[in-house]
PDB file of C-alpha atoms in Angstrom:
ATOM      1  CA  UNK A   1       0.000   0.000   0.000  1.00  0.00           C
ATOM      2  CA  UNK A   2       0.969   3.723  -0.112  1.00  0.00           C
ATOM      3  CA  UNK A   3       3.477   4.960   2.266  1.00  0.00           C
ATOM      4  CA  UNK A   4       4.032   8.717   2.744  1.00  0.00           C
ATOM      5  CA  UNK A   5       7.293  10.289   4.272  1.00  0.00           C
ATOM      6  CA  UNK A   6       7.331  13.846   5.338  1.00  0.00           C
ATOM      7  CA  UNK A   7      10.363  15.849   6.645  1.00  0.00           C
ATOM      8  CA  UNK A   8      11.288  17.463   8.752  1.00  0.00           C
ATOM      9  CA  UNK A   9       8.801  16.886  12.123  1.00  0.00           C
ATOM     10  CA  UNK A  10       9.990  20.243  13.328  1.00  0.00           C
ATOM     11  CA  UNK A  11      11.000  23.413  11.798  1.00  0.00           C
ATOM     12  CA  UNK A  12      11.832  26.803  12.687  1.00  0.00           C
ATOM     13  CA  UNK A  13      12.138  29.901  11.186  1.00  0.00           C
ATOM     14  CA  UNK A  14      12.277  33.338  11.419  1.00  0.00           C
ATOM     15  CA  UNK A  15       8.878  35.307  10.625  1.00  0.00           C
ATOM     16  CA  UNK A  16       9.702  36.995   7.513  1.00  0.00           C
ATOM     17  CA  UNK A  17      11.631  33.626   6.229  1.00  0.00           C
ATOM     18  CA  UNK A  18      10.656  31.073   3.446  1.00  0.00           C
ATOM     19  CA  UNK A  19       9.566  27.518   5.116  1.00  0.00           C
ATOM     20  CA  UNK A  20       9.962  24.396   2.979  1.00  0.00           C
ATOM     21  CA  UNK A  21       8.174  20.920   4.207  1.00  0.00           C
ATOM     22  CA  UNK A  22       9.333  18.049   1.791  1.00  0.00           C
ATOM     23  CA  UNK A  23       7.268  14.753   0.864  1.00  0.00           C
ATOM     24  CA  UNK A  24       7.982  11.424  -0.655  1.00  0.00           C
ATOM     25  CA  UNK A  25       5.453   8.768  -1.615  1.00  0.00           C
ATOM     26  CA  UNK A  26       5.584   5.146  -2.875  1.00  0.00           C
ATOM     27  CA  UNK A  27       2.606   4.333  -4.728  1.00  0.00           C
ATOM     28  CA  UNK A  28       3.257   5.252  -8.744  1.00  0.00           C
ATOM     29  CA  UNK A  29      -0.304   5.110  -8.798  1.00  0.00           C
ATOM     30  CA  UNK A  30      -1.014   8.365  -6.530  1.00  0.00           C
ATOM     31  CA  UNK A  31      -2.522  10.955  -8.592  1.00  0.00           C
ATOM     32  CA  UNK A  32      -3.510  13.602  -6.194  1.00  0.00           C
ATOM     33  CA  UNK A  33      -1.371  15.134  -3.247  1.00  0.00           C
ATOM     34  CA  UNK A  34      -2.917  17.545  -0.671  1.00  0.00           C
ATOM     35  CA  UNK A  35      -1.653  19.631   1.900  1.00  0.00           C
ATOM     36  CA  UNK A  36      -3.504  20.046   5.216  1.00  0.00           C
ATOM     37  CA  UNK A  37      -2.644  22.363   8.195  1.00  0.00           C
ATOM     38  CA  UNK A  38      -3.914  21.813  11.587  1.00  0.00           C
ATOM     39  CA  UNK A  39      -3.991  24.306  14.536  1.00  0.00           C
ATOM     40  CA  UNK A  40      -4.605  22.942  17.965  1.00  0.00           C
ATOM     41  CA  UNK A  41      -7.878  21.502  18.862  1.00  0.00           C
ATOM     42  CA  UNK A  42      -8.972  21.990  15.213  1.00  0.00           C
ATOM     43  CA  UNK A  43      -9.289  19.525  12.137  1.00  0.00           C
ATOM     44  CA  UNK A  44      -6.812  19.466   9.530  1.00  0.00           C
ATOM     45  CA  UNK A  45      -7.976  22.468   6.945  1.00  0.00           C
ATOM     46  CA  UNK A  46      -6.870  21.924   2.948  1.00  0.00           C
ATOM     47  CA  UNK A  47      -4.864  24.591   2.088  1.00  0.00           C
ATOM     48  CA  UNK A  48      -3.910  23.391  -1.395  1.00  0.00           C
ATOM     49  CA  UNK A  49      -3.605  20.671  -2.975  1.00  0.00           C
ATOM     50  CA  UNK A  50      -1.798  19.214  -6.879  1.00  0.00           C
ATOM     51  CA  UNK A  51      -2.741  16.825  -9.530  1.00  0.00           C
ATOM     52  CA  UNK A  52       0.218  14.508 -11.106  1.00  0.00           C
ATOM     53  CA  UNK A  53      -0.293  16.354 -14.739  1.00  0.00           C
ATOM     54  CA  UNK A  54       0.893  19.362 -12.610  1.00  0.00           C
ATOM     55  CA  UNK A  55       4.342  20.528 -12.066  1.00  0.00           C
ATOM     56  CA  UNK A  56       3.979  23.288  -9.766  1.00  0.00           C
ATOM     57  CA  UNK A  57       0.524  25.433  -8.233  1.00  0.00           C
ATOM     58  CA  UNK A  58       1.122  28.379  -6.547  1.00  0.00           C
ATOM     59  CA  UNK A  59      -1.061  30.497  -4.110  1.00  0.00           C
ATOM     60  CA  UNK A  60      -0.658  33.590  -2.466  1.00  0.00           C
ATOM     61  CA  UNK A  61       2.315  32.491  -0.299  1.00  0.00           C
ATOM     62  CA  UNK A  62       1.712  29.085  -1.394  1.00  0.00           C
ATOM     63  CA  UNK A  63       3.322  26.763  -3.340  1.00  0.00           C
ATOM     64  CA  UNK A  64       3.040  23.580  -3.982  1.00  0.00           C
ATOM     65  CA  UNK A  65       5.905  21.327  -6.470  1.00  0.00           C
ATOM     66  CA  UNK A  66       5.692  17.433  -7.589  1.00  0.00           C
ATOM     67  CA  UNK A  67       8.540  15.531  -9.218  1.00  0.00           C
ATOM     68  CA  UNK A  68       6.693  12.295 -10.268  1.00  0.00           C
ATOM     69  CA  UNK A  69       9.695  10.500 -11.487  1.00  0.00           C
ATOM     70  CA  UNK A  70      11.355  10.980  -8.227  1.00  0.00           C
ATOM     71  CA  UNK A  71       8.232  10.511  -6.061  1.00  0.00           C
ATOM     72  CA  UNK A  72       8.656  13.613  -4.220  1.00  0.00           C
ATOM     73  CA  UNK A  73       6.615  16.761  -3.432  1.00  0.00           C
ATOM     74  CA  UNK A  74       6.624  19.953  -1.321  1.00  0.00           C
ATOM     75  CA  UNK A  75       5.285  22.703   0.722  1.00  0.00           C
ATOM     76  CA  UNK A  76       6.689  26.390   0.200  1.00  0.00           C
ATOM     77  CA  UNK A  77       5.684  28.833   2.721  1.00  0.00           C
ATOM     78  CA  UNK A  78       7.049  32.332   1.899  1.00  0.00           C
ATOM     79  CA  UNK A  79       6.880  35.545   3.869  1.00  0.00           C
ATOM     80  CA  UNK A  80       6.379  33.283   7.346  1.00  0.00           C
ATOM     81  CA  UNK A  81       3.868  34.948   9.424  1.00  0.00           C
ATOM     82  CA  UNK A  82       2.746  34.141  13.192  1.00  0.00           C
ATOM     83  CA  UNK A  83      -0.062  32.635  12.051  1.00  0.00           C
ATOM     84  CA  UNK A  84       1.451  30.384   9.919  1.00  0.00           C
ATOM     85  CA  UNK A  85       2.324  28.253  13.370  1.00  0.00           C
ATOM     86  CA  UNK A  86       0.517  25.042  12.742  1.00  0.00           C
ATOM     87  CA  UNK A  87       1.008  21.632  12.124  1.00  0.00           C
ATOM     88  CA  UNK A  88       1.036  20.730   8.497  1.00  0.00           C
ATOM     89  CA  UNK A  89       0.826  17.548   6.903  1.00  0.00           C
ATOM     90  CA  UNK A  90       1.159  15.806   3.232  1.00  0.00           C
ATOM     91  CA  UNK A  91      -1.082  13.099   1.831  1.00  0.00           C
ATOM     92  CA  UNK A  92      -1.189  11.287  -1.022  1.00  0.00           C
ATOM     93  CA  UNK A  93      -4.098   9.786  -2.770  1.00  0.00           C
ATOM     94  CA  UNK A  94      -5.009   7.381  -5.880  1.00  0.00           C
ATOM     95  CA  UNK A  95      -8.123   6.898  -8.072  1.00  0.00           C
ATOM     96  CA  UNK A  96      -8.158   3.440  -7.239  1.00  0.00           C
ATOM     97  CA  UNK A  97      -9.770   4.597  -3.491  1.00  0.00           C
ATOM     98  CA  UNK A  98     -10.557   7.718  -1.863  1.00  0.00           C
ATOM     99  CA  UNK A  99      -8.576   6.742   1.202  1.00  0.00           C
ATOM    100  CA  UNK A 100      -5.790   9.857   1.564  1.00  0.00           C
ATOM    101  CA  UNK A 101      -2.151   8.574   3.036  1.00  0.00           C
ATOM    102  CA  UNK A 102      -1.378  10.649   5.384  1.00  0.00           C
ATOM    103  CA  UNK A 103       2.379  11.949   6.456  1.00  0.00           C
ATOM    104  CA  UNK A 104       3.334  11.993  10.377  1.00  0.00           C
ATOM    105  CA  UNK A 105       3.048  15.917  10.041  1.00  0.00           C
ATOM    106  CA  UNK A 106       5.593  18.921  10.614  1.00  0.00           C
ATOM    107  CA  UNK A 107       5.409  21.161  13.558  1.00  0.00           C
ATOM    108  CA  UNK A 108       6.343  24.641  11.942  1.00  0.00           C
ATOM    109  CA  UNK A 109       7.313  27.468  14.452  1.00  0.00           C
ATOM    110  CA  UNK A 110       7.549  30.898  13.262  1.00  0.00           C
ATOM    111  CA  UNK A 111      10.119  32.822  15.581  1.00  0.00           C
ATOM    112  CA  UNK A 112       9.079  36.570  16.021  1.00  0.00           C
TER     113      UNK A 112
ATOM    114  CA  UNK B   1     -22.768  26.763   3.107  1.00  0.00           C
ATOM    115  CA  UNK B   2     -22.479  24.895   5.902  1.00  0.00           C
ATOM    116  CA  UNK B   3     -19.031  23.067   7.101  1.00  0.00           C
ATOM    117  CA  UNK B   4     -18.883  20.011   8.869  1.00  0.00           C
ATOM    118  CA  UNK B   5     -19.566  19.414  12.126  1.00  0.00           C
ATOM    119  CA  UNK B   6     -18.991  16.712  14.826  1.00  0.00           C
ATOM    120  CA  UNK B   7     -20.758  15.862  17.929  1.00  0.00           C
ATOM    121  CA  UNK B   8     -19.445  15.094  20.985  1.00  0.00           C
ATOM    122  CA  UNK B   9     -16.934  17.403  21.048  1.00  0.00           C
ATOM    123  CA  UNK B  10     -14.942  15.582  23.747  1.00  0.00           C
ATOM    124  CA  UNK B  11     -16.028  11.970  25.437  1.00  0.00           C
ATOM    125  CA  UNK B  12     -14.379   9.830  28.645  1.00  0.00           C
ATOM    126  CA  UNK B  13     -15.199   6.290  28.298  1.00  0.00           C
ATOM    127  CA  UNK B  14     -13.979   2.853  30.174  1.00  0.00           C
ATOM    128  CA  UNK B  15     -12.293  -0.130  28.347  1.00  0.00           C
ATOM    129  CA  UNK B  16     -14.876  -2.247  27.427  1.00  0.00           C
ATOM    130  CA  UNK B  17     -17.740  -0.239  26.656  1.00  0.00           C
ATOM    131  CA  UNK B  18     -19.010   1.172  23.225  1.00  0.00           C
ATOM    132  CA  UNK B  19     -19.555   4.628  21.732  1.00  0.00           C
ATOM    133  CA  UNK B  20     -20.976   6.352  19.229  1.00  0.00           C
ATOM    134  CA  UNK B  21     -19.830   9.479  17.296  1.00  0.00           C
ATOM    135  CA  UNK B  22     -21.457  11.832  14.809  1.00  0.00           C
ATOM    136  CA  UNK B  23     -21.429  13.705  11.882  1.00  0.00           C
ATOM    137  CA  UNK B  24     -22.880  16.199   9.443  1.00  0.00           C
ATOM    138  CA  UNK B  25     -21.174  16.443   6.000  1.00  0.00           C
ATOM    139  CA  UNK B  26     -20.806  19.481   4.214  1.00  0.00           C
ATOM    140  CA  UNK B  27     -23.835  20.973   2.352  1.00  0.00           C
ATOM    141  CA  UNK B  28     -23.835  19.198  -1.232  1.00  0.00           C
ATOM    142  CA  UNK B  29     -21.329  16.708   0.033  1.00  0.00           C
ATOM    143  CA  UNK B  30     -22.799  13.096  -0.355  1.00  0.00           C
ATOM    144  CA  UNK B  31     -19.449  11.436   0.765  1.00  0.00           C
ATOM    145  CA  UNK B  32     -17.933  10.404   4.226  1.00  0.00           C
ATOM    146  CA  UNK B  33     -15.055   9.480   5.512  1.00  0.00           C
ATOM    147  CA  UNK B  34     -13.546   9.088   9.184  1.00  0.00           C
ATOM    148  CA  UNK B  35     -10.365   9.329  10.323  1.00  0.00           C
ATOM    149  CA  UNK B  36      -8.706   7.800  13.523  1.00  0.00           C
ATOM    150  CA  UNK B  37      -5.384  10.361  14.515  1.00  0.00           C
ATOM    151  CA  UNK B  38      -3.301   9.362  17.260  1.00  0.00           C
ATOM    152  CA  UNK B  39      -1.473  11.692  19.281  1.00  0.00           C
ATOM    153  CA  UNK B  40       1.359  13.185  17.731  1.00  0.00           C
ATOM    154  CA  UNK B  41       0.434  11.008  14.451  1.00  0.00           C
ATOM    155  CA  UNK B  42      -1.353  11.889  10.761  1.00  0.00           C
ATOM    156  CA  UNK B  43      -5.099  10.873  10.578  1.00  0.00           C
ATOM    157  CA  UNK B  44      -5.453   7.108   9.648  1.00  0.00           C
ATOM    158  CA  UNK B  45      -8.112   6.299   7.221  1.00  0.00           C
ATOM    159  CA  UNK B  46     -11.074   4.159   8.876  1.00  0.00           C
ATOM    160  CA  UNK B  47     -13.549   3.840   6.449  1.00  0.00           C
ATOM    161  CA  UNK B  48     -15.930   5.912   3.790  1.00  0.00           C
ATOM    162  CA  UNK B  49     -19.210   5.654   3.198  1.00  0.00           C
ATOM    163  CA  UNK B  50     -21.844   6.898   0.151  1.00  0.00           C
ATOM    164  CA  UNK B  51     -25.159   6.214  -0.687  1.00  0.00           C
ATOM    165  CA  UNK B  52     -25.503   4.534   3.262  1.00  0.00           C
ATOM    166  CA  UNK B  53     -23.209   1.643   2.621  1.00  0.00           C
ATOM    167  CA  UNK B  54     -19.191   1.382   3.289  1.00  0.00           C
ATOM    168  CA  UNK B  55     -16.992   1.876  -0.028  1.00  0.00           C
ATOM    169  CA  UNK B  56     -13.771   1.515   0.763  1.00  0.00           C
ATOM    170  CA  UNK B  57     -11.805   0.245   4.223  1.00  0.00           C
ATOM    171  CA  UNK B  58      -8.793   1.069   6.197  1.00  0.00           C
ATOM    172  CA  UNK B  59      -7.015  -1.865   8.573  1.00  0.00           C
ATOM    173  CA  UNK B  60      -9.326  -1.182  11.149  1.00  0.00           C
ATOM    174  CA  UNK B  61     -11.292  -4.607  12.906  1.00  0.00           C
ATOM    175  CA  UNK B  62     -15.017  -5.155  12.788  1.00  0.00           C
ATOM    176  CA  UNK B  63     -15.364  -3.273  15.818  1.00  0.00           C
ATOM    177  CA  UNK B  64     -15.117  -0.058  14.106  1.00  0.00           C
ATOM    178  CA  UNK B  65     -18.265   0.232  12.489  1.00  0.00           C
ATOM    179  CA  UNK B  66     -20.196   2.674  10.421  1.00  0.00           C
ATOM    180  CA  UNK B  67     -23.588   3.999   9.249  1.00  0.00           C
ATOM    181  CA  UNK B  68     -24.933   6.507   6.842  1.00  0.00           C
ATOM    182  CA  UNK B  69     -28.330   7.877   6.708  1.00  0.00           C
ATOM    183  CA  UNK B  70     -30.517   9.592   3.630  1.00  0.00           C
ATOM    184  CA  UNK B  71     -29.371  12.986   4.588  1.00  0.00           C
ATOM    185  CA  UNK B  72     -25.535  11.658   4.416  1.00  0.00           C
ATOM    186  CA  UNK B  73     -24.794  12.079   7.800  1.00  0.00           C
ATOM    187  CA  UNK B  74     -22.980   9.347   9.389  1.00  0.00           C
ATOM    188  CA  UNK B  75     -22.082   7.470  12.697  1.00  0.00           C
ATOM    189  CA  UNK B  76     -18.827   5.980  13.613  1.00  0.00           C
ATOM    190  CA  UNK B  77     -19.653   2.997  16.370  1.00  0.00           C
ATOM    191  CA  UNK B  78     -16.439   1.224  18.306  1.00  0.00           C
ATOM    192  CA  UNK B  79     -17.289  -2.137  20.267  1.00  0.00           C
ATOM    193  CA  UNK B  80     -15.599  -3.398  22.661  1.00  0.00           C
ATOM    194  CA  UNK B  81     -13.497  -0.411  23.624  1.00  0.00           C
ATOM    195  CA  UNK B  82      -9.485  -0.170  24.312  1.00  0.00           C
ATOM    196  CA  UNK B  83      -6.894   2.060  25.600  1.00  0.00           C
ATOM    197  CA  UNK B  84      -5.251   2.533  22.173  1.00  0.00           C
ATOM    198  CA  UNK B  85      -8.697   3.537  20.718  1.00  0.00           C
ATOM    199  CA  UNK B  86      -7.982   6.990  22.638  1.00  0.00           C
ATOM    200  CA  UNK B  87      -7.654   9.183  19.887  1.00  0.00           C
ATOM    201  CA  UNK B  88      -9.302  12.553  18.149  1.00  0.00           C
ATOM    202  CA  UNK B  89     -11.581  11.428  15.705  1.00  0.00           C
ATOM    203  CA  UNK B  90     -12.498  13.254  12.500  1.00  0.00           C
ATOM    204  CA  UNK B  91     -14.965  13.075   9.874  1.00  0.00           C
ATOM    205  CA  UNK B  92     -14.586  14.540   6.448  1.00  0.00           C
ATOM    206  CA  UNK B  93     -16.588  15.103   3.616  1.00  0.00           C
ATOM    207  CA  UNK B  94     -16.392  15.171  -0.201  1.00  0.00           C
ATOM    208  CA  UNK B  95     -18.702  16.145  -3.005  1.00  0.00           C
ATOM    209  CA  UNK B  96     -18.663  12.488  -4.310  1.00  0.00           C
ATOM    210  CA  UNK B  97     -16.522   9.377  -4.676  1.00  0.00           C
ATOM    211  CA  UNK B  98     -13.868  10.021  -6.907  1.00  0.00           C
ATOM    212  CA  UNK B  99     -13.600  14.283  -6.377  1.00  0.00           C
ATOM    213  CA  UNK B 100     -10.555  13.450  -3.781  1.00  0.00           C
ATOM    214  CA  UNK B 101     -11.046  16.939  -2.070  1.00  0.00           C
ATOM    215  CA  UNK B 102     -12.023  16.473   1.458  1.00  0.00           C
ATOM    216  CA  UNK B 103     -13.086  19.036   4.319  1.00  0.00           C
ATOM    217  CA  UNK B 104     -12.305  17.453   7.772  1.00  0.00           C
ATOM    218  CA  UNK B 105     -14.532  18.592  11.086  1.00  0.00           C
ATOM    219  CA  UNK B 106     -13.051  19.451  14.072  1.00  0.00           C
ATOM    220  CA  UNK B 107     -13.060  15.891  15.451  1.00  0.00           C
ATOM    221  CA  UNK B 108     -14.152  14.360  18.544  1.00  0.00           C
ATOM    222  CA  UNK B 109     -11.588  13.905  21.414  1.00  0.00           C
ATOM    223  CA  UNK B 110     -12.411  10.075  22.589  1.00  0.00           C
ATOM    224  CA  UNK B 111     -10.113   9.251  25.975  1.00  0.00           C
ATOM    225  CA  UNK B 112     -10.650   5.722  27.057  1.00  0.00           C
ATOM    226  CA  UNK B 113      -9.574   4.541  30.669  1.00  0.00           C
TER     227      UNK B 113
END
């Protein structure tokens, strides 16, 4: 079945600083790799999300990248503010179910 | 539009025993799926559920159970409770089997002693 790694489990930055969360996946069959973000004693909350006939997607401070031959992906957080502080988590998903892999998550701190 | 919700918020229960939790889907959403997230963990994938029966499983035992009703609600029963079913809980919903964008509720907090 589909495994999902996700590194690091803690980062810190700087507020101000660019943030980078990086994924890998084993299932070639994964077509569709969302990014959640969970603040304490809420549920995770998409906050974007890319198809595999998608290189890059870009929002706001956003951004999103998949390398399909290498089975990797990541999260690119620019202009870190407070409120970015969450916990943030990759997933990976296939047409073949609906069930979403999750990662174990990264704790992101943004220093003031 | 109306996001999904989850009821109880937070439960205490003894080994043993069983317990039900609840949710609403999304407005338009016909799609459910819970979610089982350890402490410290990503959410685990239980089961989903459309048009009131299960379509598609997680490596969860039969004592994790599931039900859906007309309005796509759903219920997520555990038998037979243990320790390591302590957990936050979380439903999410999704316009339709297949559309793999899902909106998660703010889970239920299950602690079992």
């Amino acid at each position: 079945g589909e495994n999902v790694e996700q590194h690091p489990s803690t980062l810190s930055v700087q507020e101000g600083d660019s943030a980078v969360i990086k994924c890998t996946y084993s299932d070639s069959a994964s077509n569709y790799f969302p990014w959640y973000k969970q603040e304490l004693g809420k549920g995770p909350q998409l906050i974007i999300d890319i198809r595999s006939n998608v290189g890059e997607k870009k929002d706001q401070r956003i951004a999103v990248t998949l390398n399909k031959t290498a089975k990797h992906f990541s999260l690119h957080i620019t202009e870190t503010q407070p409120e970015d502080s969450a916990v943030y988590f990759c997933a990976a998903t296939s047409n073949r179910d609906d069930k979403i892999i999750f990662g174990k998550g990264t704790r992101l701190h943004i220093l003031p | 539009e109306t996001g999904v919700t989850q009821s109880p918020t937070h439960l205490i229960k003894t080994r043993g025993q069983q317990v039900t939790l609840r949710c609403s889907s999304q407005s338009g959403h016909n799609t459910v799926s819970w979610y089982q997230q350890a402490l410290g963990q990503g959410p685990q994938f239980i089961f989903q559920y459309y048009r009131e029966e299960e379509n598609g499983r997680g490596n969860f035992p039969p004592r994790f159970s599931g039900l859906q009703f007309p309005n796509y609600s759903s219920e997520l029963n555990v038998n037979a409770l243990e320790l390591d079913d302590s957990a936050l809980y979380l439903c999410a919903s999704s316009l339709t089997p297949g559309v793999y964008e899902q909106y998660f509720g703010p889970g239920t907090r299950l602690t079992v002693t």
